[in-house]
């Protein structure tokens, strides 16, 4: 036994006599959104001409011939994602430079005119097959901003038709798509002559009619909101709900609202955290030594997945067409770290909680040591918890270990390392019946100075 950590799961069954049901009035997720919440962690892949030019934003004038990943292997990407515990891959099929990773009938600026496989290759097809083989889902990022297309910003309607045709190609030829990722970039916003008015209504109709189970992220009529930064940090207070009037298809909502969401909003609009494992989104050889450490990645994981968001972690594909060894090693270190803490084959069922004025005392079957608490809310009924605290019985008295605001799908709180025979969880307000799904306590497997409380 080389692990000394503890894993306790508690199922709390609330007696209904003092609880009331208010869920009928609460905004609830769609079935597709509920499934999305369960995914929690998946891979973002930035790959394209920028991977060969060392740019982050291509100009659109790149020669497609420069795209030539000689050892491209999408099965390697999918295998690494799977081993890392990720549930999907989202690929940049077209970034701002306009180069398409699938052979598009509507442009010459694509893989069909590249050197790779003499123009016979299709990255999206290879990835869709690899994802299927490894049992993970597929999504795509597609940039509406297109610096290659000469009609962009010159003829709004013609460009919108072009973009919509491309959406149709990728929504019909590559199997089920779980997420369509739009960033709102309209790089020429500052330059009115080149400003393109996107037809979000048209794009929305296309997505909903061709892939009704796909979720849209970001701009347009999105189902999922941006977390408000690219550092991998979700807000401690994080509502899955929003005010539908504040979701503008063409403009980001104000950052503080994107971060915290809006309590009691009429729209279920949960947040996704996107961040890159390296400083850049695309591959740059000089960043091989700048891959985030396991401590940094664990912090990101705790501050995204542990704060009621899904984590979309970007792994740039290198010039060979592979996940670079440095990134792969970091991903596996993170997986090992998380598994060691959150191992789930040592469940110890505990006694029922005792409802007492919105507080639940839970015995730990002897003294146990822990430093993380996890709460899960039954979001299928909506999100209601807006304040709670946890105390432990130490030296014959209740000692406050930590306090937090929202819970949502999942909330982790790091606590001072504590050994105790029982804990008490108290809520600010009464909970609807069966609103709290479960409580877990863990002892983290390795020290992490970025997370450890003094
Ligand atoms: C942004 C883009 O401008 C970046 O290049 C990157 O793709 C990021 C995920 O979204 O809007």
CSV table of C-alpha atoms and ligand atoms in Angstrom, one decimal:
chain,number,residue,atom,x,y,z
A,1,UNK,CA,0.0,0.0,0.0
A,2,UNK,CA,2.0,3.0,-1.2
A,3,UNK,CA,-0.8,5.5,-0.8
A,4,UNK,CA,-1.9,7.0,2.4
A,5,UNK,CA,-4.8,9.0,1.1
A,6,UNK,CA,-8.3,8.6,2.1
A,7,UNK,CA,-11.4,8.5,0.1
A,8,UNK,CA,-14.7,8.8,1.6
A,9,UNK,CA,-18.0,9.1,-0.1
A,10,UNK,CA,-21.1,10.1,1.7
A,11,UNK,CA,-24.5,9.8,0.3
A,12,UNK,CA,-26.8,12.2,2.0
A,13,UNK,CA,-30.4,11.5,2.1
A,14,UNK,CA,-32.4,14.4,3.2
A,15,UNK,CA,-35.6,13.8,5.0
A,16,UNK,CA,-38.2,15.9,3.4
A,17,UNK,CA,-40.0,17.3,6.4
A,18,UNK,CA,-38.2,20.6,6.6
A,19,UNK,CA,-37.1,20.8,3.0
A,20,UNK,CA,-39.2,22.3,0.3
A,21,UNK,CA,-39.2,21.9,-3.4
A,22,UNK,CA,-38.6,25.1,-5.4
A,23,UNK,CA,-37.1,23.3,-8.4
A,24,UNK,CA,-40.2,23.8,-10.6
A,25,UNK,CA,-39.3,27.5,-11.1
A,26,UNK,CA,-35.6,27.0,-11.6
A,27,UNK,CA,-33.9,27.2,-14.9
A,28,UNK,CA,-32.6,23.7,-15.8
A,29,UNK,CA,-30.0,22.4,-18.3
A,30,UNK,CA,-31.1,20.6,-21.5
A,31,UNK,CA,-30.3,16.9,-21.8
A,32,UNK,CA,-27.4,17.7,-24.1
A,33,UNK,CA,-26.0,20.2,-21.5
A,34,UNK,CA,-26.4,17.7,-18.7
A,35,UNK,CA,-24.3,15.2,-20.7
A,36,UNK,CA,-21.8,17.9,-21.4
A,37,UNK,CA,-21.4,18.7,-17.7
A,38,UNK,CA,-20.4,15.1,-17.1
A,39,UNK,CA,-17.5,15.3,-19.6
A,40,UNK,CA,-15.5,17.7,-17.4
A,41,UNK,CA,-12.1,17.5,-19.2
A,42,UNK,CA,-11.2,17.4,-22.9
A,43,UNK,CA,-8.4,18.3,-25.3
A,44,UNK,CA,-8.2,21.4,-27.5
A,45,UNK,CA,-5.9,21.1,-30.5
A,46,UNK,CA,-4.5,24.1,-32.3
A,47,UNK,CA,-2.9,23.0,-35.6
A,48,UNK,CA,-2.6,24.5,-39.1
A,49,UNK,CA,-0.3,26.7,-41.1
A,50,UNK,CA,0.7,28.6,-38.0
A,51,UNK,CA,2.3,25.4,-36.7
A,52,UNK,CA,4.8,25.8,-39.6
A,53,UNK,CA,5.3,29.6,-39.6
A,54,UNK,CA,5.7,30.1,-35.8
A,55,UNK,CA,2.8,32.6,-35.8
A,56,UNK,CA,-0.2,32.7,-33.5
A,57,UNK,CA,-2.4,34.5,-36.0
A,58,UNK,CA,-1.7,33.7,-39.6
A,59,UNK,CA,-2.0,36.4,-42.2
A,60,UNK,CA,-4.1,34.4,-44.6
A,61,UNK,CA,-1.5,34.7,-47.4
A,62,UNK,CA,0.5,31.6,-46.4
A,63,UNK,CA,1.3,29.2,-49.2
A,64,UNK,CA,-0.7,26.0,-48.4
A,65,UNK,CA,2.3,24.0,-49.5
A,66,UNK,CA,4.0,24.8,-46.2
A,67,UNK,CA,1.6,22.5,-44.4
A,68,UNK,CA,3.4,19.2,-44.4
A,69,UNK,CA,3.3,17.2,-41.1
A,70,UNK,CA,5.3,14.1,-42.3
A,71,UNK,CA,4.4,11.8,-39.4
A,72,UNK,CA,0.9,13.0,-38.7
A,73,UNK,CA,-0.9,10.5,-36.5
A,74,UNK,CA,-4.3,11.3,-35.2
A,75,UNK,CA,-4.4,8.0,-33.4
A,76,UNK,CA,-1.5,9.2,-31.3
A,77,UNK,CA,-3.5,12.3,-30.4
A,78,UNK,CA,-6.6,10.3,-29.5
A,79,UNK,CA,-4.6,7.7,-27.6
A,80,UNK,CA,-2.9,10.4,-25.4
A,81,UNK,CA,-6.2,12.2,-24.8
A,82,UNK,CA,-7.8,8.9,-23.7
A,83,UNK,CA,-4.9,8.0,-21.4
A,84,UNK,CA,-5.0,11.5,-20.0
A,85,UNK,CA,-8.6,10.9,-19.0
A,86,UNK,CA,-10.0,13.4,-21.5
A,87,UNK,CA,-13.5,12.7,-23.0
A,88,UNK,CA,-13.1,14.5,-26.3
A,89,UNK,CA,-10.9,16.4,-28.8
A,90,UNK,CA,-11.8,19.8,-30.3
A,91,UNK,CA,-9.7,20.6,-33.4
A,92,UNK,CA,-9.1,24.0,-35.0
A,93,UNK,CA,-10.4,23.0,-38.5
A,94,UNK,CA,-10.0,26.6,-39.6
A,95,UNK,CA,-8.2,29.4,-37.7
A,96,UNK,CA,-8.2,33.1,-38.5
A,97,UNK,CA,-5.8,32.5,-41.5
A,98,UNK,CA,-8.6,30.7,-43.3
A,99,UNK,CA,-6.6,27.5,-44.0
A,100,UNK,CA,-8.9,24.4,-43.8
A,101,UNK,CA,-7.7,21.1,-42.3
A,102,UNK,CA,-10.4,19.3,-44.4
A,103,UNK,CA,-10.6,19.5,-48.2
A,104,UNK,CA,-13.3,22.1,-48.7
A,105,UNK,CA,-15.1,22.4,-52.0
A,106,UNK,CA,-15.4,26.2,-51.4
A,107,UNK,CA,-11.8,27.2,-51.1
A,108,UNK,CA,-8.3,26.5,-52.5
A,109,UNK,CA,-6.8,27.4,-49.2
A,110,UNK,CA,-6.9,23.9,-47.7
A,111,UNK,CA,-5.2,20.6,-47.2
A,112,UNK,CA,-6.0,19.6,-50.8
A,113,UNK,CA,-3.4,22.2,-51.9
A,114,UNK,CA,-0.8,21.3,-49.3
A,115,UNK,CA,2.2,19.1,-49.7
A,116,UNK,CA,0.9,16.7,-47.1
A,117,UNK,CA,-0.1,13.4,-48.7
A,118,UNK,CA,0.1,15.1,-52.1
A,119,UNK,CA,-3.1,16.9,-51.3
A,120,UNK,CA,-5.0,13.7,-50.7
A,121,UNK,CA,-5.2,14.0,-46.9
A,122,UNK,CA,-8.0,15.1,-44.6
A,123,UNK,CA,-7.0,15.8,-41.0
A,124,UNK,CA,-10.6,16.0,-39.8
A,125,UNK,CA,-11.4,12.6,-41.3
A,126,UNK,CA,-8.4,11.0,-39.7
A,127,UNK,CA,-9.2,12.5,-36.4
A,128,UNK,CA,-12.9,11.5,-36.5
A,129,UNK,CA,-11.8,7.9,-37.2
A,130,UNK,CA,-9.3,8.0,-34.4
A,131,UNK,CA,-11.8,9.4,-31.9
A,132,UNK,CA,-14.2,6.7,-32.8
A,133,UNK,CA,-11.6,4.1,-32.3
A,134,UNK,CA,-10.7,5.4,-28.8
A,135,UNK,CA,-14.3,6.1,-27.8
A,136,UNK,CA,-13.9,9.8,-27.3
A,137,UNK,CA,-16.1,12.6,-28.8
A,138,UNK,CA,-15.2,15.0,-31.5
A,139,UNK,CA,-15.7,18.8,-31.7
A,140,UNK,CA,-14.3,21.6,-33.9
A,141,UNK,CA,-13.2,25.2,-33.6
A,142,UNK,CA,-14.0,27.2,-36.7
A,143,UNK,CA,-13.0,30.8,-36.9
A,144,UNK,CA,-15.6,33.0,-38.6
A,145,UNK,CA,-12.9,35.6,-39.1
A,146,UNK,CA,-11.1,34.6,-42.3
A,147,UNK,CA,-8.0,36.6,-43.4
A,148,UNK,CA,-7.7,34.6,-46.6
A,149,UNK,CA,-11.1,35.0,-48.1
A,150,UNK,CA,-11.1,38.1,-50.4
A,151,UNK,CA,-14.9,38.6,-49.9
A,152,UNK,CA,-14.6,38.7,-46.1
A,153,UNK,CA,-15.9,42.1,-44.9
A,154,UNK,CA,-16.5,43.2,-48.5
A,155,UNK,CA,-19.7,41.3,-49.2
A,156,UNK,CA,-21.3,40.2,-46.0
A,157,UNK,CA,-23.9,38.0,-47.5
A,158,UNK,CA,-21.6,36.2,-49.8
A,159,UNK,CA,-19.1,35.5,-47.0
A,160,UNK,CA,-21.9,34.3,-44.7
A,161,UNK,CA,-23.0,31.9,-47.4
A,162,UNK,CA,-19.5,30.7,-47.8
A,163,UNK,CA,-19.0,30.2,-44.1
A,164,UNK,CA,-22.4,28.5,-43.8
A,165,UNK,CA,-21.4,26.1,-46.7
A,166,UNK,CA,-18.3,25.2,-44.8
A,167,UNK,CA,-20.2,24.5,-41.6
A,168,UNK,CA,-22.5,22.2,-43.6
A,169,UNK,CA,-19.5,20.3,-45.0
A,170,UNK,CA,-18.0,19.6,-41.5
A,171,UNK,CA,-21.4,18.9,-39.9
A,172,UNK,CA,-22.4,16.3,-42.5
A,173,UNK,CA,-19.2,14.4,-43.4
A,174,UNK,CA,-17.5,13.5,-40.1
A,175,UNK,CA,-20.1,11.9,-37.8
A,176,UNK,CA,-21.5,13.2,-34.6
A,177,UNK,CA,-20.0,16.5,-33.4
A,178,UNK,CA,-20.4,17.2,-29.7
A,179,UNK,CA,-19.3,20.9,-29.6
A,180,UNK,CA,-19.0,23.7,-32.2
A,181,UNK,CA,-16.5,26.2,-30.8
A,182,UNK,CA,-16.8,29.8,-32.1
A,183,UNK,CA,-14.6,32.5,-30.9
A,184,UNK,CA,-16.1,35.9,-31.5
A,185,UNK,CA,-12.9,37.3,-33.1
A,186,UNK,CA,-13.7,39.7,-35.8
A,187,UNK,CA,-10.2,41.0,-36.2
A,188,UNK,CA,-11.1,43.9,-38.3
A,189,UNK,CA,-13.7,45.3,-35.9
A,190,UNK,CA,-11.4,48.3,-35.6
A,191,UNK,CA,-11.3,48.7,-39.3
A,192,UNK,CA,-14.9,49.5,-40.5
A,193,UNK,CA,-14.0,48.9,-44.1
A,194,UNK,CA,-13.2,45.3,-43.4
A,195,UNK,CA,-15.9,44.6,-40.8
A,196,UNK,CA,-18.0,41.5,-41.4
A,197,UNK,CA,-21.5,41.2,-40.0
A,198,UNK,CA,-22.0,37.5,-39.3
A,199,UNK,CA,-25.3,35.9,-39.8
A,200,UNK,CA,-25.6,34.1,-36.5
A,201,UNK,CA,-29.2,33.2,-37.1
A,202,UNK,CA,-28.3,31.3,-40.3
A,203,UNK,CA,-25.3,29.5,-38.7
A,204,UNK,CA,-27.5,28.6,-35.8
A,205,UNK,CA,-30.2,27.1,-38.0
A,206,UNK,CA,-27.6,25.1,-39.9
A,207,UNK,CA,-26.1,23.6,-36.7
A,208,UNK,CA,-29.4,22.8,-35.0
A,209,UNK,CA,-30.8,21.2,-38.1
A,210,UNK,CA,-27.8,19.1,-39.0
A,211,UNK,CA,-26.5,18.2,-35.6
A,212,UNK,CA,-29.3,18.8,-33.0
A,213,UNK,CA,-27.2,17.2,-30.2
A,214,UNK,CA,-24.1,19.5,-30.8
A,215,UNK,CA,-23.5,22.3,-28.3
A,216,UNK,CA,-22.3,25.7,-29.4
A,217,UNK,CA,-19.6,27.4,-27.4
A,218,UNK,CA,-18.8,31.1,-27.3
A,219,UNK,CA,-20.2,33.4,-29.9
A,220,UNK,CA,-23.5,33.1,-31.7
A,221,UNK,CA,-26.5,31.4,-30.1
A,222,UNK,CA,-24.2,29.5,-27.8
A,223,UNK,CA,-25.2,26.9,-25.2
A,224,UNK,CA,-21.9,27.2,-23.3
A,225,UNK,CA,-20.2,30.4,-22.2
A,226,UNK,CA,-16.5,31.4,-22.1
A,227,UNK,CA,-15.1,31.6,-18.6
A,228,UNK,CA,-13.8,35.1,-19.2
A,229,UNK,CA,-10.0,34.5,-19.3
A,230,UNK,CA,-7.5,32.2,-21.0
A,231,UNK,CA,-5.5,31.5,-17.8
A,232,UNK,CA,-7.5,28.4,-16.7
A,233,UNK,CA,-9.2,30.0,-13.7
A,234,UNK,CA,-12.9,29.9,-13.1
A,235,UNK,CA,-14.6,32.1,-10.6
A,236,UNK,CA,-15.2,30.8,-7.1
A,237,UNK,CA,-18.8,32.0,-7.4
A,238,UNK,CA,-20.0,30.4,-10.6
A,239,UNK,CA,-23.6,30.1,-11.6
A,240,UNK,CA,-24.6,28.0,-14.6
A,241,UNK,CA,-27.4,30.4,-15.2
A,242,UNK,CA,-27.3,33.7,-17.1
A,243,UNK,CA,-29.7,36.4,-18.3
A,244,UNK,CA,-30.8,35.6,-21.9
A,245,UNK,CA,-30.9,39.4,-22.6
A,246,UNK,CA,-27.2,39.6,-21.9
A,247,UNK,CA,-26.2,36.9,-24.4
A,248,UNK,CA,-25.4,38.9,-27.5
A,249,UNK,CA,-24.4,36.7,-30.4
A,250,UNK,CA,-21.9,39.2,-31.7
A,251,UNK,CA,-20.4,40.6,-28.5
A,252,UNK,CA,-18.8,39.0,-25.5
A,253,UNK,CA,-20.9,39.7,-22.3
A,254,UNK,CA,-19.1,41.8,-19.7
A,255,UNK,CA,-16.2,39.7,-18.2
A,256,UNK,CA,-17.4,39.8,-14.6
A,257,UNK,CA,-20.7,38.3,-15.7
A,258,UNK,CA,-19.0,35.7,-17.9
A,259,UNK,CA,-17.0,34.7,-14.8
A,260,UNK,CA,-19.7,34.5,-12.2
A,261,UNK,CA,-22.8,33.8,-14.3
A,262,UNK,CA,-26.1,35.3,-13.1
A,263,UNK,CA,-28.0,33.8,-10.2
A,264,UNK,CA,-31.6,32.9,-11.0
A,265,UNK,CA,-31.0,33.8,-14.7
A,266,UNK,CA,-33.5,32.5,-17.2
A,267,UNK,CA,-30.8,30.8,-19.5
A,268,UNK,CA,-28.8,27.7,-18.6
A,269,UNK,CA,-25.4,28.9,-19.9
A,270,UNK,CA,-22.6,27.1,-18.0
A,271,UNK,CA,-18.9,28.1,-18.4
A,272,UNK,CA,-16.1,26.2,-20.1
A,273,UNK,CA,-12.4,27.0,-19.1
A,274,UNK,CA,-10.0,27.1,-22.0
A,275,UNK,CA,-6.2,27.4,-21.5
A,276,UNK,CA,-3.1,26.2,-23.3
A,277,UNK,CA,-0.5,23.8,-21.8
A,278,UNK,CA,2.1,26.2,-23.3
A,279,UNK,CA,2.3,30.0,-23.5
A,280,UNK,CA,1.0,29.9,-27.1
A,281,UNK,CA,-2.0,28.1,-28.6
A,282,UNK,CA,0.0,26.9,-31.7
A,283,UNK,CA,3.2,24.9,-31.6
A,284,UNK,CA,6.5,26.8,-31.3
A,285,UNK,CA,9.7,24.8,-30.9
A,286,UNK,CA,11.1,27.3,-28.4
A,287,UNK,CA,8.2,26.5,-26.1
A,288,UNK,CA,9.1,22.9,-25.7
A,289,UNK,CA,10.7,23.9,-22.4
A,290,UNK,CA,7.8,26.0,-21.4
A,291,UNK,CA,5.2,23.3,-21.0
A,292,UNK,CA,3.2,23.8,-17.7
A,293,UNK,CA,4.4,21.7,-14.8
A,294,UNK,CA,2.3,19.1,-13.1
A,295,UNK,CA,1.8,21.5,-10.1
A,296,UNK,CA,0.6,24.3,-12.5
A,297,UNK,CA,-1.7,21.8,-14.3
A,298,UNK,CA,-3.1,20.5,-11.0
A,299,UNK,CA,-3.9,24.1,-9.9
A,300,UNK,CA,-5.7,24.7,-13.2
A,301,UNK,CA,-7.7,21.5,-12.8
A,302,UNK,CA,-8.7,22.4,-9.3
A,303,UNK,CA,-9.7,25.9,-10.4
A,304,UNK,CA,-11.7,24.8,-13.4
A,305,UNK,CA,-13.2,21.3,-12.9
A,306,UNK,CA,-13.3,22.0,-9.2
A,307,UNK,CA,-15.2,25.2,-9.7
A,308,UNK,CA,-18.1,24.0,-11.8
A,309,UNK,CA,-16.7,24.3,-15.3
A,310,UNK,CA,-15.4,21.9,-17.9
A,311,UNK,CA,-11.7,22.2,-18.7
A,312,UNK,CA,-10.6,22.4,-22.4
A,313,UNK,CA,-6.9,22.1,-22.2
A,314,UNK,CA,-5.0,23.0,-25.4
A,315,UNK,CA,-2.2,20.7,-26.7
A,316,UNK,CA,-0.5,22.2,-29.8
A,317,UNK,CA,0.4,19.6,-32.4
A,318,UNK,CA,4.0,19.9,-33.6
A,319,UNK,CA,5.5,20.1,-37.1
A,320,UNK,CA,5.7,16.3,-37.3
A,321,UNK,CA,2.0,16.1,-36.8
A,322,UNK,CA,2.3,14.7,-33.3
A,323,UNK,CA,1.7,15.6,-29.7
A,324,UNK,CA,5.2,16.5,-28.5
A,325,UNK,CA,6.8,14.3,-25.8
A,326,UNK,CA,7.0,17.2,-23.4
A,327,UNK,CA,3.2,17.8,-23.4
A,328,UNK,CA,2.4,14.1,-23.3
A,329,UNK,CA,4.6,13.6,-20.2
A,330,UNK,CA,3.0,16.6,-18.4
A,331,UNK,CA,-0.5,15.2,-19.2
A,332,UNK,CA,0.4,11.8,-17.8
A,333,UNK,CA,1.9,13.3,-14.7
A,334,UNK,CA,-1.3,15.2,-14.1
A,335,UNK,CA,-3.4,12.1,-14.7
A,336,UNK,CA,-1.3,10.1,-12.2
A,337,UNK,CA,-1.6,13.0,-9.6
A,338,UNK,CA,-5.4,13.2,-10.0
A,339,UNK,CA,-5.9,9.4,-9.9
A,340,UNK,CA,-3.8,9.1,-6.7
A,341,UNK,CA,-6.0,11.7,-5.0
A,342,UNK,CA,-9.4,10.9,-6.5
A,343,UNK,CA,-9.1,7.1,-6.7
A,344,UNK,CA,-12.6,5.8,-6.4
A,345,UNK,CA,-12.3,2.1,-5.6
A,346,UNK,CA,-12.1,2.6,-1.8
A,347,UNK,CA,-15.5,4.0,-1.2
A,348,UNK,CA,-16.6,3.8,2.4
A,349,UNK,CA,-20.3,4.3,2.7
A,350,UNK,CA,-21.1,6.4,5.6
A,351,UNK,CA,-24.1,6.9,7.8
A,352,UNK,CA,-26.9,9.2,6.8
A,353,UNK,CA,-26.6,12.8,7.5
A,354,UNK,CA,-28.8,14.3,10.1
A,355,UNK,CA,-30.7,17.3,8.9
A,356,UNK,CA,-30.6,20.1,11.5
A,357,UNK,CA,-31.3,23.6,10.5
A,358,UNK,CA,-29.7,23.2,7.1
A,359,UNK,CA,-26.7,21.5,8.6
A,360,UNK,CA,-25.6,17.9,8.2
A,361,UNK,CA,-23.3,16.1,10.6
A,362,UNK,CA,-21.5,13.2,9.0
A,363,UNK,CA,-19.6,10.6,11.0
A,364,UNK,CA,-16.4,9.3,9.4
A,365,UNK,CA,-16.3,5.8,10.9
A,366,UNK,CA,-13.3,6.4,13.0
A,367,UNK,CA,-10.8,9.3,12.6
A,368,UNK,CA,-9.9,10.1,9.1
A,369,UNK,CA,-7.5,12.6,7.6
A,370,UNK,CA,-8.5,14.8,4.6
A,371,UNK,CA,-7.7,18.1,2.9
A,372,UNK,CA,-10.2,18.4,0.1
A,373,UNK,CA,-14.0,18.4,0.2
A,374,UNK,CA,-16.1,17.9,-2.9
A,375,UNK,CA,-19.8,18.8,-3.2
A,376,UNK,CA,-22.0,18.0,-6.1
A,377,UNK,CA,-25.4,19.6,-6.7
A,378,UNK,CA,-28.2,17.9,-8.5
A,379,UNK,CA,-28.2,20.4,-11.4
A,380,UNK,CA,-30.8,18.4,-13.3
A,381,UNK,CA,-33.2,20.3,-11.0
A,382,UNK,CA,-31.3,23.6,-11.4
A,383,UNK,CA,-28.6,25.3,-9.4
A,384,UNK,CA,-29.5,26.8,-6.0
A,385,UNK,CA,-26.7,26.5,-3.4
A,386,UNK,CA,-25.3,29.9,-2.8
A,387,UNK,CA,-23.4,29.6,0.5
A,388,UNK,CA,-22.0,26.8,2.7
A,389,UNK,CA,-19.3,26.0,5.1
A,390,UNK,CA,-17.6,22.9,6.5
A,391,UNK,CA,-16.5,22.3,10.0
A,392,UNK,CA,-14.7,19.4,11.7
A,393,UNK,CA,-15.0,18.0,15.2
A,394,UNK,CA,-11.5,18.6,16.7
A,395,UNK,CA,-10.6,18.7,20.4
A,396,UNK,CA,-14.3,18.4,21.4
A,397,UNK,CA,-15.5,21.4,19.4
A,398,UNK,CA,-16.5,22.4,15.9
A,399,UNK,CA,-13.7,24.1,14.0
A,400,UNK,CA,-14.3,26.0,10.8
A,401,UNK,CA,-12.3,24.5,7.9
A,402,UNK,CA,-13.6,26.4,4.9
A,403,UNK,CA,-16.5,28.4,3.4
A,404,UNK,CA,-17.7,28.8,-0.2
A,405,UNK,CA,-20.5,30.2,-2.2
A,406,UNK,CA,-21.9,28.2,-5.2
A,407,UNK,CA,-21.6,24.5,-5.9
A,408,UNK,CA,-23.2,23.5,-9.3
A,409,UNK,CA,-22.1,20.3,-11.0
A,410,UNK,CA,-19.0,20.0,-8.8
A,411,UNK,CA,-17.1,22.2,-6.3
A,412,UNK,CA,-13.9,21.3,-4.6
A,413,UNK,CA,-12.6,23.2,-1.7
A,414,UNK,CA,-9.0,22.8,-0.3
A,415,UNK,CA,-9.0,22.6,3.4
A,416,UNK,CA,-6.3,22.6,6.0
A,417,UNK,CA,-5.2,19.0,6.5
A,418,UNK,CA,-7.4,17.7,9.3
A,419,UNK,CA,-7.9,14.5,11.2
A,420,UNK,CA,-11.4,14.2,12.6
A,421,UNK,CA,-14.2,11.7,13.4
A,422,UNK,CA,-17.0,13.8,11.9
A,423,UNK,CA,-17.7,16.9,9.8
A,424,UNK,CA,-20.6,19.3,9.6
A,425,UNK,CA,-21.7,21.0,6.4
A,426,UNK,CA,-24.1,23.9,6.8
A,427,UNK,CA,-25.9,25.7,4.1
A,428,UNK,CA,-27.0,29.4,4.0
A,429,UNK,CA,-30.4,28.6,2.8
A,430,UNK,CA,-32.7,25.5,2.9
A,431,UNK,CA,-32.1,23.2,0.0
A,432,UNK,CA,-34.8,21.7,-2.3
A,433,UNK,CA,-35.2,18.0,-1.6
A,434,UNK,CA,-32.4,15.9,-3.1
A,435,UNK,CA,-30.5,19.0,-4.3
A,436,UNK,CA,-27.2,17.8,-2.9
A,437,UNK,CA,-26.0,14.8,-4.8
A,438,UNK,CA,-23.0,13.8,-2.7
A,439,UNK,CA,-20.1,14.9,-0.6
A,440,UNK,CA,-16.7,13.5,-0.8
A,441,UNK,CA,-13.5,14.0,1.2
A,442,UNK,CA,-10.1,13.3,-0.1
A,443,UNK,CA,-6.5,13.5,1.0
A,444,UNK,CA,-4.3,14.9,-1.8
A,445,UNK,CA,-1.6,12.5,-2.9
A,446,UNK,CA,1.3,14.9,-3.3
A,447,UNK,CA,2.2,18.3,-1.9
A,448,UNK,CA,1.7,21.2,-4.4
A,449,UNK,CA,3.0,24.6,-3.2
A,450,UNK,CA,0.6,26.3,-5.6
A,451,UNK,CA,-2.4,24.8,-3.9
A,452,UNK,CA,-1.3,24.1,-0.3
A,453,UNK,CA,-2.8,26.4,2.3
A,454,UNK,CA,-0.3,27.8,4.7
B,1,LIG,C1,-8.9,33.2,-29.5
B,1,LIG,C2,-8.0,33.2,-30.8
B,1,LIG,O1,-7.8,34.5,-31.3
B,1,LIG,C3,-6.7,32.5,-30.4
B,1,LIG,O2,-5.8,32.4,-31.4
B,1,LIG,C4,-7.1,31.1,-29.9
B,1,LIG,O3,-7.6,30.3,-31.0
B,1,LIG,C5,-8.1,31.2,-28.8
B,1,LIG,C6,-8.6,29.8,-28.3
B,1,LIG,O4,-9.2,31.9,-29.2
B,1,LIG,O5,-10.0,34.0,-29.8
